[in-house]
Tab-separated table of C-alpha atoms in Angstrom:
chain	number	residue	atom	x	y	z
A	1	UNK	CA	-22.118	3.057	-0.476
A	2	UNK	CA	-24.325	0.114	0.334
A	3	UNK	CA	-21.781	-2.324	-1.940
A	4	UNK	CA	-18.327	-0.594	-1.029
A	5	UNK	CA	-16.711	-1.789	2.175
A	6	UNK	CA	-13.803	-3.215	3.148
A	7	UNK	CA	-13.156	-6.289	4.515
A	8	UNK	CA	-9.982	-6.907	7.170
A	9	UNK	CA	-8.104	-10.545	7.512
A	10	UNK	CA	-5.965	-11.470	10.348
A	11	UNK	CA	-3.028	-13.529	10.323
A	12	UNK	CA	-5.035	-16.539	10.991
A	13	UNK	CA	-7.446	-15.962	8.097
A	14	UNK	CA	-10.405	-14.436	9.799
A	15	UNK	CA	-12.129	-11.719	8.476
A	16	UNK	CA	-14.125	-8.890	9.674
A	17	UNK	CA	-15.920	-6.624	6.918
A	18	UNK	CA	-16.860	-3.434	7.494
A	19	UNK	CA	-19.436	-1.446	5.837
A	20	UNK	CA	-19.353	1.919	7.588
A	21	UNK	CA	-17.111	3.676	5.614
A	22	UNK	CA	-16.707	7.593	6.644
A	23	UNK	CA	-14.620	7.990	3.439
A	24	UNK	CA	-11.553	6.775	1.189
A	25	UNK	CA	-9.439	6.951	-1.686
A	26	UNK	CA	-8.042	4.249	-3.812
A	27	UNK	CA	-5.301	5.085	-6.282
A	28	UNK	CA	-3.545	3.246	-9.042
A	29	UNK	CA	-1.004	4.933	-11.789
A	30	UNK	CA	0.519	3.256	-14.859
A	31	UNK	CA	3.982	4.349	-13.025
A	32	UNK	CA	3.166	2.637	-9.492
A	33	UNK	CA	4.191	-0.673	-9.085
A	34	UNK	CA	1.102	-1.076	-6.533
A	35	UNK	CA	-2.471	0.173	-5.893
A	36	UNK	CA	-2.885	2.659	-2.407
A	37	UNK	CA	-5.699	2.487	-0.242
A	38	UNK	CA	-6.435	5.428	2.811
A	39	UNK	CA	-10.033	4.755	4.445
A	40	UNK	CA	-11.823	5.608	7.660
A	41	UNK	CA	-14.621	3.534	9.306
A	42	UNK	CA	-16.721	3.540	12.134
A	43	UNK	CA	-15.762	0.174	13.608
A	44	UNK	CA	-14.937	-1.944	17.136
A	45	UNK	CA	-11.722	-0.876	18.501
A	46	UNK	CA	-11.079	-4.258	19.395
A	47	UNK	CA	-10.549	-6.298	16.464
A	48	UNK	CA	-7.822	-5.649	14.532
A	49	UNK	CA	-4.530	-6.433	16.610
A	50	UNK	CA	-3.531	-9.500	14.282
A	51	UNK	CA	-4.663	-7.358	11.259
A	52	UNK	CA	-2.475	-8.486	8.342
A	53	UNK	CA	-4.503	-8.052	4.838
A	54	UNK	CA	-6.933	-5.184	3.884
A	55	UNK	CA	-9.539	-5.236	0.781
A	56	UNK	CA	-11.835	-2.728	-0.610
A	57	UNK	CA	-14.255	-3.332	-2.567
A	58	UNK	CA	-16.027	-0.440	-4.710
A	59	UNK	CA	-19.700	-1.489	-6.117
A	60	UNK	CA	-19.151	-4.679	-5.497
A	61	UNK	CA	-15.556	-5.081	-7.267
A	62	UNK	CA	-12.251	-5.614	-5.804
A	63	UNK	CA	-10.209	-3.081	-6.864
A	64	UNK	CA	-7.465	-3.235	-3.482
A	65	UNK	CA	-5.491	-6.309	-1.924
A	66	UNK	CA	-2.617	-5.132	0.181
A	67	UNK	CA	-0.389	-4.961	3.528
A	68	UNK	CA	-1.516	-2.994	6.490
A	69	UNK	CA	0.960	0.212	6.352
A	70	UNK	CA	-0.646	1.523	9.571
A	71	UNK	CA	-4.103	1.302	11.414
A	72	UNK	CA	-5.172	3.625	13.915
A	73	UNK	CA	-8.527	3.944	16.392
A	74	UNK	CA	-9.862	6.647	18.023
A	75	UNK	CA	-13.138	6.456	20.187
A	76	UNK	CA	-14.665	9.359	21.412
A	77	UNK	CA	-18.750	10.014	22.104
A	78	UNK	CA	-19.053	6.116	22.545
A	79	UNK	CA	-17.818	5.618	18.637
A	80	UNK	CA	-14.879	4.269	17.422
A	81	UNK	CA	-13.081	5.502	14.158
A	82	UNK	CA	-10.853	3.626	12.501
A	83	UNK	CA	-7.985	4.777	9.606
A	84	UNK	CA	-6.879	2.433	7.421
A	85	UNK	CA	-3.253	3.128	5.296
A	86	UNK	CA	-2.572	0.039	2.938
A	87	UNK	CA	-0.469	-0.584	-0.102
A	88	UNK	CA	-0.759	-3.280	-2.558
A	89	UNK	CA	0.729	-6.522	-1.671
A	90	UNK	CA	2.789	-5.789	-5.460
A	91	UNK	CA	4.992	-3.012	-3.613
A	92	UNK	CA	6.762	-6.474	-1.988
A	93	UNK	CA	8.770	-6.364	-5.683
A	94	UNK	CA	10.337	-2.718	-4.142
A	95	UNK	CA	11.101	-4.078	-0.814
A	96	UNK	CA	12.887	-7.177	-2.010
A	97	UNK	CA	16.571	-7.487	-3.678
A	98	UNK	CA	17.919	-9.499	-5.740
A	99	UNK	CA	21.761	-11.014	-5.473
A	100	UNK	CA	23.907	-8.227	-7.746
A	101	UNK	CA	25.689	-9.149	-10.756
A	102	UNK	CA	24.474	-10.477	-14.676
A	103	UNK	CA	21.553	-12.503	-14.960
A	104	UNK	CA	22.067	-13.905	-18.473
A	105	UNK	CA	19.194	-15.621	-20.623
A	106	UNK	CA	16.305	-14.722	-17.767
A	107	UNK	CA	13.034	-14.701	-18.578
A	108	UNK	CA	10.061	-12.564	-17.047
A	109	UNK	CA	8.767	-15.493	-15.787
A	110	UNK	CA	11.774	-16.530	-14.308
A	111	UNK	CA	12.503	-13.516	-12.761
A	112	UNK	CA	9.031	-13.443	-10.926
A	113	UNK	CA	9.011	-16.938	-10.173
A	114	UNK	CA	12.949	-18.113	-8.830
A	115	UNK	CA	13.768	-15.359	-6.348
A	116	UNK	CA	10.731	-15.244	-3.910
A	117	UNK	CA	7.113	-15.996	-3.599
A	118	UNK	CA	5.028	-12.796	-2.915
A	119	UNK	CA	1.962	-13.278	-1.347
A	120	UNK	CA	-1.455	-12.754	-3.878
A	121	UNK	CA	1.352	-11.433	-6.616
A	122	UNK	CA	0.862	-12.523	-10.207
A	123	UNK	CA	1.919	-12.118	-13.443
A	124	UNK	CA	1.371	-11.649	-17.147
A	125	UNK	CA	3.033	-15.081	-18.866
A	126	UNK	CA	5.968	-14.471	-20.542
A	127	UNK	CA	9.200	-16.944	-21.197
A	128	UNK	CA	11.529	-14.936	-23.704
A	129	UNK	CA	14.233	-15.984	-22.417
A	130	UNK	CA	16.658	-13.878	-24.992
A	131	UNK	CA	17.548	-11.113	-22.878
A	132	UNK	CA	19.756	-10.447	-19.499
A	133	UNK	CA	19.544	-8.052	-16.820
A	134	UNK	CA	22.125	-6.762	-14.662
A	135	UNK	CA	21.810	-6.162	-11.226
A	136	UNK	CA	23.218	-3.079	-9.439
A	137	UNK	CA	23.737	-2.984	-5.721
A	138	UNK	CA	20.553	-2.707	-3.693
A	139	UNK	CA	18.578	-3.318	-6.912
A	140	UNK	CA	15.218	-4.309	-6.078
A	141	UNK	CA	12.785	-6.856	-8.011
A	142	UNK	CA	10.633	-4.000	-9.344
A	143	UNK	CA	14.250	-2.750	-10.860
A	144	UNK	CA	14.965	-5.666	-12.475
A	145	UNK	CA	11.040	-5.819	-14.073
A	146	UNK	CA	11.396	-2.524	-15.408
A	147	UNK	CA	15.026	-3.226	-17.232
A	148	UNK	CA	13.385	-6.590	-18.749
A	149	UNK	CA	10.084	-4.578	-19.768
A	150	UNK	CA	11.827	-2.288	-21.757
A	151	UNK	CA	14.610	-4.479	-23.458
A	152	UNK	CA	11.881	-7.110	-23.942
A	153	UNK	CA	8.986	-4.347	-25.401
A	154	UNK	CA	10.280	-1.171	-24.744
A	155	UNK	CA	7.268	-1.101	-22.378
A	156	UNK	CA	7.420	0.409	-18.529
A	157	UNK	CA	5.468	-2.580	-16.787
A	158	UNK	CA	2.329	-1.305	-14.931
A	159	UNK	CA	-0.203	-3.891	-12.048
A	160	UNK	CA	-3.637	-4.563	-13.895
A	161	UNK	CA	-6.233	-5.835	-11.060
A	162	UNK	CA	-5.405	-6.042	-7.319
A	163	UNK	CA	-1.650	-7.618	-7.824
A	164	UNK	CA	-1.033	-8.484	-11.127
A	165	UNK	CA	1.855	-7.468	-12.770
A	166	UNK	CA	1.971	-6.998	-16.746
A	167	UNK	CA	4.466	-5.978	-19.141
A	168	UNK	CA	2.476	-5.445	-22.570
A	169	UNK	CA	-0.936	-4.093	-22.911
A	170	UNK	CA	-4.252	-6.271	-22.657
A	171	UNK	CA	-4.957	-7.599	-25.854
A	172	UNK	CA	-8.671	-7.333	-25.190
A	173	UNK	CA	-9.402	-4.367	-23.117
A	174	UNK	CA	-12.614	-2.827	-21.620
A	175	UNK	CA	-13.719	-0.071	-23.703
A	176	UNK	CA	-15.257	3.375	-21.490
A	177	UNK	CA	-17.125	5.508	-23.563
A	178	UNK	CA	-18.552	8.561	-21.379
A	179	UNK	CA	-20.353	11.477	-23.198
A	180	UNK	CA	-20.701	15.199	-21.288
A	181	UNK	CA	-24.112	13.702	-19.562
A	182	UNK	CA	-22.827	10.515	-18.033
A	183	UNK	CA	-19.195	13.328	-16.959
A	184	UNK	CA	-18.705	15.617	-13.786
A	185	UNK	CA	-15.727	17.174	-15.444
A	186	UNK	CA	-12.877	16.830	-18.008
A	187	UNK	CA	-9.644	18.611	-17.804
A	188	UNK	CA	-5.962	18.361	-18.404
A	189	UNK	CA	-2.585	18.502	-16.349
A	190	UNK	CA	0.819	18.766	-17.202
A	191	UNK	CA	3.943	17.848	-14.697
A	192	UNK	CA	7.042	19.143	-15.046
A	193	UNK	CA	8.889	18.944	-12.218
A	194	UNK	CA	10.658	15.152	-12.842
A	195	UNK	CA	11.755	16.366	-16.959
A	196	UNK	CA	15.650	16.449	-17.787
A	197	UNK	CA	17.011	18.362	-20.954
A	198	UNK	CA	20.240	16.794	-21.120
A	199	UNK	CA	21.931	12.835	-20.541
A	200	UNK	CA	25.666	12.159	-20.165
A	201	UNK	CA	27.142	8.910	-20.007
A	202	UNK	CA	30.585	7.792	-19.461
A	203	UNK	CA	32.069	5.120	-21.383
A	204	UNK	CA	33.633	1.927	-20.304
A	205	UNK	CA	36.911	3.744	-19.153
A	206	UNK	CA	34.466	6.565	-17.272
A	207	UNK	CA	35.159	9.087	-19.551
A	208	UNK	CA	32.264	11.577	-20.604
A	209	UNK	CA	31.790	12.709	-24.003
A	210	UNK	CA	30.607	9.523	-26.111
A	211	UNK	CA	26.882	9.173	-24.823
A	212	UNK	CA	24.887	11.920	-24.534
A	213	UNK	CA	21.098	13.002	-25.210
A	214	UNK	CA	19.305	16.141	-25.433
A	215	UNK	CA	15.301	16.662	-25.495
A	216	UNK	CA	14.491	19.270	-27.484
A	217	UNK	CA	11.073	18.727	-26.318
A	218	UNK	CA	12.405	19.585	-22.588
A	219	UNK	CA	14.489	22.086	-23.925
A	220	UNK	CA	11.831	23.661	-25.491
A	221	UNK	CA	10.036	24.412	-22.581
A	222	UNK	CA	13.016	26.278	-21.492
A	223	UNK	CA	13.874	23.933	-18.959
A	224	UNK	CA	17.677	23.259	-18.327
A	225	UNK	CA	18.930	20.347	-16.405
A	226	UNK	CA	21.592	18.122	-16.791
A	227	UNK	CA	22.591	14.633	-15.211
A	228	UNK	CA	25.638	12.788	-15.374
A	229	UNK	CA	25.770	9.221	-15.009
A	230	UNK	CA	28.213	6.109	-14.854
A	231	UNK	CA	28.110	3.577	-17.796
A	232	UNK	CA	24.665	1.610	-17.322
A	233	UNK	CA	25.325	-2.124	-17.618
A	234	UNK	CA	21.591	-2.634	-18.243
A	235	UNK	CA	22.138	-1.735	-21.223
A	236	UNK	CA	25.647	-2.653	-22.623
A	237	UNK	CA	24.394	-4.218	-25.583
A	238	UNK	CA	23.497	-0.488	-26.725
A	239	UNK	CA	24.498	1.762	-24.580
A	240	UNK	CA	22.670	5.031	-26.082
A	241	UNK	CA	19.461	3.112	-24.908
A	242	UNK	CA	20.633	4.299	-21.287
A	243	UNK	CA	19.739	7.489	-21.833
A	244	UNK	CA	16.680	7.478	-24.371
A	245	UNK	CA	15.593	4.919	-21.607
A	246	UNK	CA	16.212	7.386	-18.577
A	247	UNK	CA	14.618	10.090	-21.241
A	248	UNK	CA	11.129	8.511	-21.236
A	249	UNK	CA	11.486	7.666	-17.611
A	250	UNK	CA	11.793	11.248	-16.839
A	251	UNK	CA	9.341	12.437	-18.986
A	252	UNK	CA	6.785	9.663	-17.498
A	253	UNK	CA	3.132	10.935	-17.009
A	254	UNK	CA	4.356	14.526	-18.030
A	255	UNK	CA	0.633	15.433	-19.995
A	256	UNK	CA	-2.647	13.846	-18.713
A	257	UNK	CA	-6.273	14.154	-19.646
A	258	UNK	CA	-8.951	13.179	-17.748
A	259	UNK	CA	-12.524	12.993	-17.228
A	260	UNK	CA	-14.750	12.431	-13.643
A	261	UNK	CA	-18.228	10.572	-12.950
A	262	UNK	CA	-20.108	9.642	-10.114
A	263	UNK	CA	-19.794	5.869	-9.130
A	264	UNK	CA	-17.333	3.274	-10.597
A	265	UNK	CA	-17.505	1.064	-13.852
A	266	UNK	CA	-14.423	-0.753	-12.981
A	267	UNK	CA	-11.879	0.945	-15.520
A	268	UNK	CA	-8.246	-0.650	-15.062
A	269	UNK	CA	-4.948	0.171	-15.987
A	270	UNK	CA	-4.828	-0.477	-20.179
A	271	UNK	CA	-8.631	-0.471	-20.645
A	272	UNK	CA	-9.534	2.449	-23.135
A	273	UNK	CA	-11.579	5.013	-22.769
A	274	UNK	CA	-13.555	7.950	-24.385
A	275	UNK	CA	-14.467	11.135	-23.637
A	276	UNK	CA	-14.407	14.377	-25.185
A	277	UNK	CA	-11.328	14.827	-26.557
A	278	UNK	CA	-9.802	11.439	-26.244
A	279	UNK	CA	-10.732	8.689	-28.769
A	280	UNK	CA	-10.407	5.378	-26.892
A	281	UNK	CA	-7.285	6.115	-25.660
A	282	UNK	CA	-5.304	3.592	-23.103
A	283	UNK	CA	-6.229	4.185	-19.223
A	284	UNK	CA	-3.024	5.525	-17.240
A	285	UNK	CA	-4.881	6.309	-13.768
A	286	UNK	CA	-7.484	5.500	-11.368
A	287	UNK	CA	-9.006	7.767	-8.718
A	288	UNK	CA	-11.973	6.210	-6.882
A	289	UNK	CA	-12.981	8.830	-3.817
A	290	UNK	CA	-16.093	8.240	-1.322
A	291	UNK	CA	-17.479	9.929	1.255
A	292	UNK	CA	-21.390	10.485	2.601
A	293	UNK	CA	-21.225	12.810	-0.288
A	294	UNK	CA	-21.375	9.633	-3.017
A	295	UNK	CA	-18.440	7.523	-5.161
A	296	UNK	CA	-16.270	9.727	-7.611
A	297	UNK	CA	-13.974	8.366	-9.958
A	298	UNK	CA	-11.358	9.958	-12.192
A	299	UNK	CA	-9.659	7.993	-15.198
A	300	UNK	CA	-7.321	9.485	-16.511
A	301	UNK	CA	-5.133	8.942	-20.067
A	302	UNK	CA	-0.944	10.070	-19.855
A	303	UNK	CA	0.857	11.537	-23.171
A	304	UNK	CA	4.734	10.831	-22.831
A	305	UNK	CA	6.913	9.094	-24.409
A	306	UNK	CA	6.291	5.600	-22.838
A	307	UNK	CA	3.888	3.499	-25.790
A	308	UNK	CA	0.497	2.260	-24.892
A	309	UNK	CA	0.426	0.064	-27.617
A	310	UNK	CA	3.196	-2.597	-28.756
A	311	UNK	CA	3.460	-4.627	-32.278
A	312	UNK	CA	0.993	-8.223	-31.935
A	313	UNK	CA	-0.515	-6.749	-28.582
């Protein structure tokens, strides 16, 4: 793992890189609103009391920029190991609200721009400024970025790189294409656990009766459960979108394909890939493990009812 390491910056901008990784595991999902980072490494004890910014680097590319969750050292036999829990410095937009009420004619730009500056967080341009958003109590900045995704595209926004956040696909993506030699595996999953059959949602005078949903795809699968719900005033402008909204929310990630090779290519969120089975389909996930044992990556491809692909993208 000669060109993965991480390198560790203090507060006052120095750095220490270290290259004697025991193992880690970098993760980033279409439904996170950050990349995750776990990683041990033989290191000195001593240097990382002002600690304040992780990166990892796999074969060379950055693939993780984030906060220092926790460190912790243990010496023993004269050696010092060092774990390593980061997030992305995007999961700031879940840790930061936003003053409650209507925020008429807002654009995405606006919205990442006038509230706070994020450290290393960017964004896709965008300046449609023809929707609103409304703000619940203890609504957070990623809250308000999904609401304007979806009215604006009907897209769940996703980070592409370290820290950037987007809300429509890449217009130009990286095309994958493995065949069963370059593979370790292929395989499926399907997740159940987070699907609803059935939406209700009161009306203005918090009555039940007027807005309601059923998935017959959910239903199907002989799954029964209901939720109830106040009148959403995201979505007054069409109501009914609260629930086919909440729908594909719940239904997020529920069938995934996937295929695993040794190394990494640097596949992103909204790149496409091929593999058996899947005809340059739209990367969902990211899995990069190491150990002494070698680099694995997973990418995997989601089938839900969130698109991949919007008109002009």
């Amino acid at each position: 793992m000669s060109d993965t390491y991480l390198k560790i910056r203090n507060s006052d901008g120095t750095e220490f890189t270290e290259t004697a990784l025991l193992s880690f595991s970098f993760r980033k999902d279409a439904y996170t609103p950050y990349t995750s980072l776990n990683a041990r490494a033989v290191t000195n004890e001593t240097l990382y009391s002002s600690a304040a910014e992780i990166l990892l680097y796999v074969e060379g590319i950055l693939v993780h920029h984030g906060l220092i969750d926790s460190i912790g050292a243990e010496t023993s036999g004269g050696i010092t190991v060092t774990s390593f829990a980061s997030r992305g410095f995007s999961s700031l937009l879940c840790q930061n609200q936003i003053e409650p009420g209507l925020k008429l004619s807002i654009s995405f730009n606006a919205l990442m721009d006038s509230y706070y500056v994020l450290p290393y967080v960017t964004h896709e341009d965008n300046s449609d400024a023809s929707n609103y958003i409304y703000v619940k109590n203890h609504s957070t900045m990623w809250d308000g970025v999904v609401n304007l995704s979806y009215k604006l595209n009907g897209t769940y926004p996703y980070i592409r790189g370290t820290n950037c956040v987007r809300i429509t696909p890449v217009s130009q993506p990286s095309a994958f294409v493995y065949t069963g030699a370059d593979l370790l595996s292929t395989g499926s999953r399907i997740s159940g656990k987070r699907l609803v059959s059935n939406f209700h949602m009161s009306d203005i005078n918090g009555d039940f009766g007027t807005f309601e949903l059923t998935d017959s795809d959910v239903t199907a699968q002989k799954i029964v459960r209901h939720q109830f719900f106040e009148l959403d005033r995201q979505f007054l402008y069409s109501p009914q979108d609260a629930l086919v909204f909440r729908d594909k929310y719940c239904t997020r990630g529920w069938k995934q394909r996937f295929c695993t090779y040794s190394g990494y290519n640097g596949e992103d969120i909204s790149d496409t890939v091929t593999f058996s089975g899947v005809n340059a389909e739209r990367i969902a996930s990211v899995t990069i493990t190491g150990s002494s044992s070698g680099i694995i990556t997973e990418v995997g491809i989601y089938s839900d009812k969130f698109p991949r692909e919007i008109a002009n993208a």
